[in-house]
Amino acid sequence: MRKIPNNGNLRMTKVAYPLGLLVCLFIYVAYIKWHWASATQAFLSITETASGAQRGQQAHSPQGMAARGHEVFYGIMFDAGSTGTRVHIFQFSQQPGEVPTLTHETFKARKPGLSAYADDVEKSTPGIQELLNVAKRDVPYELWKVTPLVLKATAGLRLLPGEKAQKLLQNVKEVFKASPFLVGDDCVSIMNGTDEGVSAWITVNFLTGSLRTPGKGSVGMLDLGGGSTQITFLPRLQGTLQTSPPGYLTSLQMFNRTYKLYSYSYLGLGLMSARLAVLGGEEGKPAEGGEELVSPCLSPGFEGEWEHAKITYRISGQKAAGSLYQLCASRVSEILRNKVHRTEEVKGVDFYAFSYYYDLAVNAGFIDVEKGGSLVVGDFEIAAKYVCRTAETQPLRSPFLCLDLTYVSSLLQELGFPGDKVLKLARKINNVETSWALGATFHYIDSLSRRRSPAP
């Protein structure tokens, strides 16, 4: 028997198919429209951030981070020191209206320092490129164009003849310009000593919380590098402000506050430069005719070689009667005479000491190499006397230890620190390196922000 078709079902099918197609088409169009709007918004957000940063704004985070109430941004700082070049990649997080928080740091060092390439600047390029590659791996790709890249050179380049230093800096600037990061006209420079001290002061006071906590007392900073040494603190006494020599006071604007700091850098009084001066050598010049440098600060009978700033010197101890410590202290006193300003206020300020202060305290057994610690200024003198007395009768594991400890002890006393003054020594605070690089990065980004939003 022939089956009679069901006309009702047929009519429903004819209606359902077109209706289903319309629904599917509507969903597809809605999806395309939503996807295009989202993509456009994301693109505009990134390009707006990039173009804003090119006009001097700080880097902004991706939109997803901003949606959670804070933004993430980066800063790259090259520290071109006298003994090596170091790159610091800092990651910051900031809640609206608050002081930024450091959330991560990547650090890598490379030797020798830029000044070692003064006679062949092109040879410095591979090392700079190697450190740039570290930054590329650490900073998210979408933030490269809005992440400021800066190199600041310290005493090593300050001690070079001007023309050689400028050629080195120009070469670095060309390498930076070819990178994908945010590079301004001031991306490469030689820091003056005051800037170095101020930047280190920002670092330690940020890490100890005094820059973020109103009313919390600040701490002072002592840094002993290879070519220079710095002292920086925030004076509270009018006497300090009134009696400080010209060039010893500087103003710092940071996080919408202004600080009047006592800060000075003594070029040529860093530990390596002081060694050379005590030995009787001259910075940047080989000994005349390869002559041996003789010093009362080395063990009698000691003979050897010492390399400083790519120059090798022949050195030996002085065969003389008398206390090695007294002879060395007398020689160091000649080097420091009338070169250091003493201020009484340092007696009442808490100080952190870094770099070679730290290393010498470790070598003398006063602090743990990893954890750091505290000592009193007089400990350096006690150690110097002991080490120098030992050196009179037997070779030292480090021929310069008597000289170095004697120099540091004398330097601190000349700066006004009494023997019972406590110093804190640290390489890290809250697991963050205590170099000037963090403070300089903060200051640079803060200045970019002020240029973007000038005060009314």
Coordinates of C-alpha atoms in Angstrom, one line a residue:
M1 CA 0.0 0.0 0.0
R2 CA 1.3 3.5 -0.9
K3 CA 2.1 5.6 2.1
I4 CA 0.3 8.9 2.3
P5 CA 2.7 11.9 3.0
N6 CA 2.4 13.8 6.3
N7 CA 1.8 17.4 5.0
G8 CA 2.0 18.8 8.6
N9 CA 5.6 17.6 9.1
L10 CA 6.6 18.8 5.7
R11 CA 5.3 22.3 6.5
M12 CA 7.3 22.3 9.8
T13 CA 10.5 21.3 8.1
K14 CA 10.1 24.0 5.5
V15 CA 9.8 26.6 8.3
A16 CA 12.5 25.2 10.6
Y17 CA 15.3 25.0 8.1
P18 CA 15.2 28.7 7.1
L19 CA 14.7 29.7 10.8
G20 CA 17.7 27.7 11.9
L21 CA 19.8 29.2 9.2
L22 CA 18.8 32.7 10.3
V23 CA 19.7 31.9 13.9
C24 CA 23.1 30.5 12.9
L25 CA 23.8 33.5 10.7
F26 CA 22.8 35.9 13.5
I27 CA 25.2 34.1 16.0
Y28 CA 28.0 34.1 13.4
V29 CA 27.6 37.8 12.7
A30 CA 27.5 38.6 16.4
Y31 CA 30.6 36.6 17.1
I32 CA 32.5 38.3 14.2
K33 CA 31.4 41.7 15.4
W34 CA 32.5 41.0 19.0
H35 CA 35.8 39.5 18.0
W36 CA 36.6 42.5 15.7
A37 CA 35.7 44.9 18.5
S38 CA 37.9 43.1 21.0
A39 CA 40.8 42.9 18.6
T40 CA 40.5 46.5 17.7
Q41 CA 40.4 47.5 21.3
A42 CA 43.5 45.5 22.2
F43 CA 45.4 46.9 19.2
L44 CA 44.4 50.5 20.1
S45 CA 45.5 49.8 23.7
I46 CA 48.9 48.6 22.8
T47 CA 49.5 51.3 20.1
E48 CA 48.3 54.0 22.5
T49 CA 50.7 52.8 25.1
A50 CA 53.6 52.6 22.7
S51 CA 53.0 56.0 21.2
G52 CA 52.6 57.5 24.6
A53 CA 55.9 56.0 25.8
Q54 CA 57.6 57.4 22.7
R55 CA 56.5 60.8 23.9
G56 CA 58.2 60.2 27.2
Q57 CA 55.6 58.1 29.1
Q58 CA 56.4 55.1 31.3
A59 CA 55.6 51.7 30.1
H60 CA 52.1 50.3 30.8
S61 CA 51.0 46.8 31.4
P62 CA 48.8 44.7 29.1
Q63 CA 45.1 45.4 29.4
G64 CA 44.5 42.2 31.4
M65 CA 46.8 43.3 34.2
A66 CA 45.3 46.8 34.3
A67 CA 41.9 45.2 34.7
R68 CA 43.0 43.7 38.0
G69 CA 43.6 47.2 39.4
H70 CA 47.3 47.5 38.8
E71 CA 49.7 48.0 36.0
V72 CA 53.0 46.2 35.3
F73 CA 56.0 47.9 33.6
Y74 CA 59.7 47.3 33.1
G75 CA 62.9 49.3 33.1
I76 CA 66.3 48.2 31.8
M77 CA 69.5 49.7 33.3
F78 CA 73.0 49.1 32.2
D79 CA 75.6 49.8 34.9
A80 CA 79.0 50.4 33.1
G81 CA 81.4 50.2 36.0
S82 CA 85.2 50.3 36.2
T83 CA 85.5 46.5 36.4
G84 CA 82.6 45.3 34.4
T85 CA 79.2 46.0 32.7
R86 CA 76.0 44.8 34.3
V87 CA 72.4 44.7 33.1
H88 CA 69.5 45.0 35.5
I89 CA 66.0 44.3 34.2
F90 CA 63.4 45.5 36.8
Q91 CA 59.7 44.5 36.8
F92 CA 57.4 46.9 38.7
S93 CA 53.8 46.7 39.7
Q94 CA 51.8 49.8 40.7
Q95 CA 48.4 50.4 42.2
P96 CA 46.7 53.6 41.1
G97 CA 48.0 56.6 43.1
E98 CA 50.6 54.5 45.0
V99 CA 54.4 54.1 45.0
P100 CA 55.5 51.3 42.6
T101 CA 56.6 48.0 44.0
L102 CA 59.5 46.0 42.6
T103 CA 58.2 42.5 41.8
H104 CA 61.2 41.0 40.0
E105 CA 64.8 41.6 39.0
T106 CA 67.0 39.9 36.5
F107 CA 70.8 40.6 36.7
K108 CA 73.7 39.6 34.6
A109 CA 77.3 40.9 34.6
R110 CA 80.1 40.8 32.0
K111 CA 83.8 41.6 32.3
P112 CA 85.8 43.6 31.6
G113 CA 84.4 47.2 31.9
L114 CA 83.8 49.4 28.9
S115 CA 86.9 51.4 29.6
A116 CA 89.0 48.4 28.6
Y117 CA 87.8 48.9 25.0
A118 CA 88.8 52.6 24.9
D119 CA 91.3 52.0 22.0
D120 CA 89.0 49.7 20.0
V121 CA 85.4 50.6 20.7
E122 CA 83.9 48.1 18.2
K123 CA 85.1 45.2 20.4
S124 CA 82.6 46.4 23.1
T125 CA 79.6 45.7 20.9
P126 CA 79.3 41.8 21.3
G127 CA 79.2 42.2 25.1
I128 CA 76.5 44.9 25.0
Q129 CA 74.5 42.8 22.5
E130 CA 74.8 39.7 24.8
L131 CA 73.3 41.7 27.7
L132 CA 70.6 43.1 25.5
N133 CA 69.5 39.6 24.6
V134 CA 69.0 38.9 28.3
A135 CA 66.6 41.8 28.4
K136 CA 64.8 40.5 25.3
R137 CA 64.2 37.2 27.0
D138 CA 63.0 38.8 30.2
V139 CA 60.7 41.6 29.0
P140 CA 57.4 40.5 27.3
Y141 CA 57.5 41.1 23.5
E142 CA 54.5 43.3 23.5
L143 CA 56.2 45.7 26.0
W144 CA 59.6 46.0 24.2
K145 CA 58.7 49.3 22.5
V146 CA 57.5 50.9 25.8
T147 CA 60.3 49.7 28.1
P148 CA 63.0 52.4 28.7
L149 CA 66.6 51.3 28.0
V150 CA 69.4 53.3 29.7
L151 CA 73.1 52.9 30.2
K152 CA 74.9 54.9 32.9
A153 CA 78.7 54.8 33.2
T154 CA 80.5 55.4 36.4
A155 CA 84.1 56.0 37.5
G156 CA 85.8 53.8 34.9
L157 CA 84.7 56.1 32.1
R158 CA 84.9 59.3 34.2
L159 CA 88.7 58.6 34.5
L160 CA 89.2 58.3 30.7
P161 CA 90.1 61.2 28.4
G162 CA 86.9 62.8 27.2
E163 CA 87.3 61.9 23.5
K164 CA 87.8 58.2 24.2
A165 CA 84.8 58.1 26.6
Q166 CA 82.5 59.8 24.1
K167 CA 83.5 57.3 21.3
L168 CA 82.6 54.4 23.6
L169 CA 79.3 56.0 24.6
Q170 CA 78.4 56.7 20.9
N171 CA 79.0 53.1 20.0
V172 CA 76.7 51.9 22.8
K173 CA 74.1 54.4 21.7
E174 CA 74.1 53.1 18.2
V175 CA 73.6 49.5 19.5
F176 CA 70.8 50.7 21.7
K177 CA 69.1 52.6 18.8
A178 CA 69.0 49.4 16.8
S179 CA 67.3 47.5 19.6
P180 CA 63.5 47.2 20.0
F181 CA 63.3 49.0 23.3
L182 CA 62.4 52.6 24.1
V183 CA 65.5 54.7 23.6
G184 CA 65.7 58.4 24.3
D185 CA 68.4 61.0 23.5
D186 CA 69.6 60.7 27.0
C187 CA 69.8 56.9 26.9
V188 CA 73.6 56.8 27.4
S189 CA 75.6 59.0 29.7
I190 CA 78.4 59.2 32.2
M191 CA 76.9 59.6 35.7
N192 CA 78.5 62.3 37.8
G193 CA 79.5 61.0 41.2
T194 CA 76.6 62.8 43.0
D195 CA 74.0 61.1 40.8
E196 CA 75.6 57.7 41.6
G197 CA 75.4 58.4 45.3
V198 CA 71.8 59.8 45.1
S199 CA 70.7 56.8 43.1
A200 CA 72.1 54.4 45.6
W201 CA 70.4 56.3 48.4
I202 CA 67.1 56.0 46.6
T203 CA 67.7 52.2 46.3
V204 CA 68.4 51.6 50.0
N205 CA 65.6 53.8 51.2
F206 CA 63.1 52.3 48.9
L207 CA 64.1 48.8 50.0
T208 CA 64.0 49.7 53.7
G209 CA 60.6 51.3 53.2
S210 CA 61.4 54.9 54.2
L211 CA 60.3 56.2 50.7
R212 CA 57.0 54.5 51.0
T213 CA 56.2 55.0 54.6
P214 CA 55.6 58.7 55.7
G215 CA 57.5 59.6 58.9
K216 CA 59.9 56.6 58.8
G217 CA 63.5 57.8 59.2
S218 CA 65.8 57.5 56.3
V219 CA 69.2 55.8 56.2
G220 CA 72.5 57.0 54.9
M221 CA 74.6 55.2 52.2
L222 CA 78.3 54.5 51.8
D223 CA 79.5 53.0 48.6
L224 CA 83.2 52.1 47.8
G225 CA 83.7 51.3 44.2
G226 CA 86.9 50.7 42.2
G227 CA 87.4 54.3 41.0
S228 CA 85.3 56.4 43.4
T229 CA 83.6 56.4 46.7
Q230 CA 80.3 58.0 47.7
I231 CA 78.5 59.2 50.8
T232 CA 74.8 60.3 50.8
F233 CA 72.4 61.0 53.6
L234 CA 69.4 63.2 54.4
P235 CA 70.6 65.9 56.9
R236 CA 68.3 66.9 59.8
L237 CA 70.6 69.5 61.3
Q238 CA 70.8 73.1 60.1
G239 CA 74.5 73.1 60.9
T240 CA 75.1 70.5 58.2
L241 CA 73.1 72.4 55.6
Q242 CA 74.9 75.7 56.5
T243 CA 78.5 74.4 56.7
S244 CA 78.6 71.9 53.8
P245 CA 81.0 73.0 51.1
P246 CA 79.7 74.0 47.6
G247 CA 78.7 70.9 45.6
Y248 CA 77.9 68.7 48.6
L249 CA 74.2 69.4 48.8
T250 CA 71.7 68.4 46.1
S251 CA 67.9 68.4 45.6
L252 CA 66.0 65.3 44.6
Q253 CA 62.4 65.2 43.5
M254 CA 60.9 61.8 43.8
F255 CA 57.4 60.4 44.2
N256 CA 56.0 64.0 44.6
R257 CA 58.4 64.9 47.3
T258 CA 61.6 67.0 47.4
Y259 CA 64.6 65.9 49.4
K260 CA 67.7 68.0 50.2
L261 CA 70.5 65.5 50.4
Y262 CA 74.1 65.7 51.4
S263 CA 75.9 63.7 48.7
Y264 CA 79.4 63.7 47.4
S265 CA 81.5 61.4 45.3
Y266 CA 85.3 61.3 45.6
L267 CA 86.7 60.5 42.3
G268 CA 90.1 58.7 42.5
L269 CA 89.4 57.5 46.1
G270 CA 87.7 54.2 45.1
L271 CA 89.6 51.1 46.3
M272 CA 91.5 50.3 43.1
S273 CA 92.4 53.9 42.4
A274 CA 93.6 54.3 46.0
R275 CA 95.7 51.2 45.7
L276 CA 97.4 52.7 42.7
A277 CA 97.9 56.0 44.5
V278 CA 99.4 54.3 47.6
L279 CA 101.7 52.4 45.3
G280 CA 102.9 55.6 43.8
G281 CA 101.4 55.0 40.3
E282 CA 99.4 57.4 38.1
E283 CA 95.9 56.5 36.7
G284 CA 95.9 55.4 33.1
K285 CA 99.7 55.5 32.7
P286 CA 102.2 52.6 32.9
A287 CA 105.1 53.0 35.3
E288 CA 107.9 54.9 33.5
G289 CA 110.3 52.5 31.9
G290 CA 108.5 49.6 33.5
E291 CA 109.9 50.7 36.8
E292 CA 108.8 48.7 39.9
L293 CA 106.3 50.4 42.3
V294 CA 107.5 49.9 45.9
S295 CA 105.1 50.4 48.8
P296 CA 105.3 50.2 52.6
C297 CA 101.8 48.6 52.6
L298 CA 103.0 45.3 51.0
S299 CA 104.8 42.5 52.8
P300 CA 108.6 43.2 53.0
G301 CA 110.2 41.0 50.4
F302 CA 107.0 40.6 48.3
E303 CA 107.4 40.9 44.6
G304 CA 104.7 40.4 42.0
E305 CA 102.5 42.0 39.3
W306 CA 99.1 43.7 39.5
E307 CA 96.8 44.6 36.6
H308 CA 94.6 47.7 36.8
A309 CA 92.7 49.2 33.9
K310 CA 94.4 47.0 31.4
I311 CA 97.9 48.1 32.6
T312 CA 100.2 45.7 34.4
Y313 CA 102.4 47.0 37.1
R314 CA 105.4 45.4 38.8
I315 CA 105.1 45.9 42.5
S316 CA 107.1 45.0 45.6
G317 CA 107.1 45.5 49.4
Q318 CA 109.4 48.0 51.1
K319 CA 112.2 46.6 53.2
A320 CA 112.1 49.0 56.1
A321 CA 112.3 48.8 59.9
G322 CA 109.2 49.6 61.9
S323 CA 105.6 48.6 62.1
L324 CA 104.1 47.7 58.7
Y325 CA 100.7 49.1 59.9
Q326 CA 102.2 52.4 61.0
L327 CA 104.1 52.8 57.8
C328 CA 101.1 52.0 55.7
A329 CA 98.8 54.2 57.7
S330 CA 101.2 57.1 57.3
R331 CA 101.3 56.6 53.5
V332 CA 97.5 56.3 53.3
S333 CA 97.1 59.5 55.4
E334 CA 99.2 61.3 52.8
I335 CA 96.9 60.2 50.0
L336 CA 93.7 61.3 51.9
R337 CA 95.1 64.6 53.3
N338 CA 92.7 67.5 52.5
K339 CA 90.7 65.4 50.1
V340 CA 87.7 64.4 52.3
H341 CA 85.1 66.6 54.1
R342 CA 84.2 65.6 57.6
T343 CA 80.7 66.1 58.8
E344 CA 79.6 65.6 62.4
E345 CA 76.0 64.6 61.7
V346 CA 77.1 61.1 60.4
K347 CA 77.5 60.1 64.0
G348 CA 73.7 60.2 64.5
V349 CA 72.5 58.7 61.2
D350 CA 72.1 54.9 60.5
F351 CA 74.3 53.9 57.5
Y352 CA 74.4 51.0 55.1
A353 CA 77.8 50.3 53.5
F354 CA 78.2 48.5 50.1
S355 CA 80.5 47.1 47.5
Y356 CA 84.2 46.9 48.6
Y357 CA 83.2 47.7 52.2
Y358 CA 81.2 44.5 52.1
D359 CA 83.9 42.5 50.4
L360 CA 86.6 43.5 52.9
A361 CA 84.3 42.8 55.9
V362 CA 83.8 39.3 54.5
N363 CA 87.6 38.8 53.9
A364 CA 88.3 39.9 57.5
G365 CA 85.7 37.4 58.8
F366 CA 83.3 40.0 60.3
I367 CA 80.2 39.1 58.2
D368 CA 78.8 36.1 56.3
V369 CA 79.4 36.3 52.6
E370 CA 75.7 35.6 51.8
K371 CA 73.8 37.1 54.7
G372 CA 75.9 40.2 55.4
G373 CA 75.7 41.7 58.9
S374 CA 76.9 44.6 61.0
L375 CA 80.2 45.8 62.5
V376 CA 81.6 48.9 64.1
V377 CA 84.0 51.2 62.2
G378 CA 86.8 50.4 64.6
D379 CA 86.7 46.7 63.5
F380 CA 88.4 47.7 60.3
E381 CA 91.3 49.2 62.2
I382 CA 91.6 46.2 64.4
A383 CA 91.7 43.9 61.4
A384 CA 94.2 46.1 59.6
K385 CA 96.6 46.0 62.5
Y386 CA 96.3 42.2 62.8
V387 CA 96.7 41.6 59.1
C388 CA 99.6 44.0 58.7
R389 CA 101.4 42.5 61.7
T390 CA 101.0 39.0 60.2
A391 CA 102.3 40.3 56.8
E392 CA 105.6 41.3 58.5
T393 CA 106.5 37.7 58.9
Q394 CA 104.6 35.6 56.3
P395 CA 103.0 36.1 52.9
L396 CA 99.3 36.9 52.9
R397 CA 96.7 35.1 50.8
S398 CA 95.9 38.5 49.4
P399 CA 99.0 40.8 49.1
F400 CA 96.7 43.9 49.3
L401 CA 94.7 43.0 52.4
C402 CA 96.9 45.1 54.7
L403 CA 96.7 48.1 52.4
D404 CA 92.9 47.8 51.7
L405 CA 91.9 47.4 55.4
T406 CA 94.2 50.3 56.4
Y407 CA 92.8 52.5 53.7
V408 CA 89.1 51.8 54.5
S409 CA 89.7 52.4 58.2
S410 CA 91.4 55.7 57.5
L411 CA 88.8 56.8 54.9
L412 CA 85.9 56.2 57.4
Q413 CA 87.6 58.2 60.1
E414 CA 88.3 61.1 57.7
L415 CA 84.6 61.1 56.8
G416 CA 83.8 61.6 60.5
F417 CA 82.7 58.1 61.6
P418 CA 83.9 57.3 65.2
G419 CA 85.3 53.9 66.0
D420 CA 82.1 52.8 67.8
K421 CA 79.7 53.7 64.9
V422 CA 77.7 50.7 63.7
L423 CA 77.5 50.1 60.0
K424 CA 75.1 47.7 58.3
L425 CA 76.6 45.8 55.4
A426 CA 74.4 44.2 52.7
R427 CA 74.5 43.0 49.2
K428 CA 70.7 42.5 49.2
I429 CA 67.8 44.0 51.1
N430 CA 64.6 41.9 50.9
N431 CA 66.5 39.7 48.3
V432 CA 67.1 42.7 46.0
E433 CA 70.6 43.9 44.9
T434 CA 71.5 47.1 46.7
S435 CA 73.2 48.8 43.7
W436 CA 72.5 52.3 42.5
A437 CA 70.8 50.8 39.4
L438 CA 67.4 50.4 41.0
G439 CA 67.3 53.9 42.2
A440 CA 68.5 55.3 38.9
T441 CA 65.8 53.3 37.1
F442 CA 63.1 54.6 39.5
H443 CA 64.3 58.2 39.1
Y444 CA 64.4 57.9 35.3
I445 CA 60.8 56.4 35.1
D446 CA 59.6 59.0 37.6
S447 CA 61.0 61.8 35.5
L448 CA 59.3 60.3 32.4
S449 CA 56.0 60.4 34.3
R450 CA 56.5 64.0 35.3
R451 CA 57.2 65.0 31.7
R452 CA 54.0 63.3 30.7
S453 CA 52.0 64.9 33.5
P454 CA 53.5 68.3 34.3
A455 CA 52.5 69.9 37.6
P456 CA 49.7 72.5 37.1

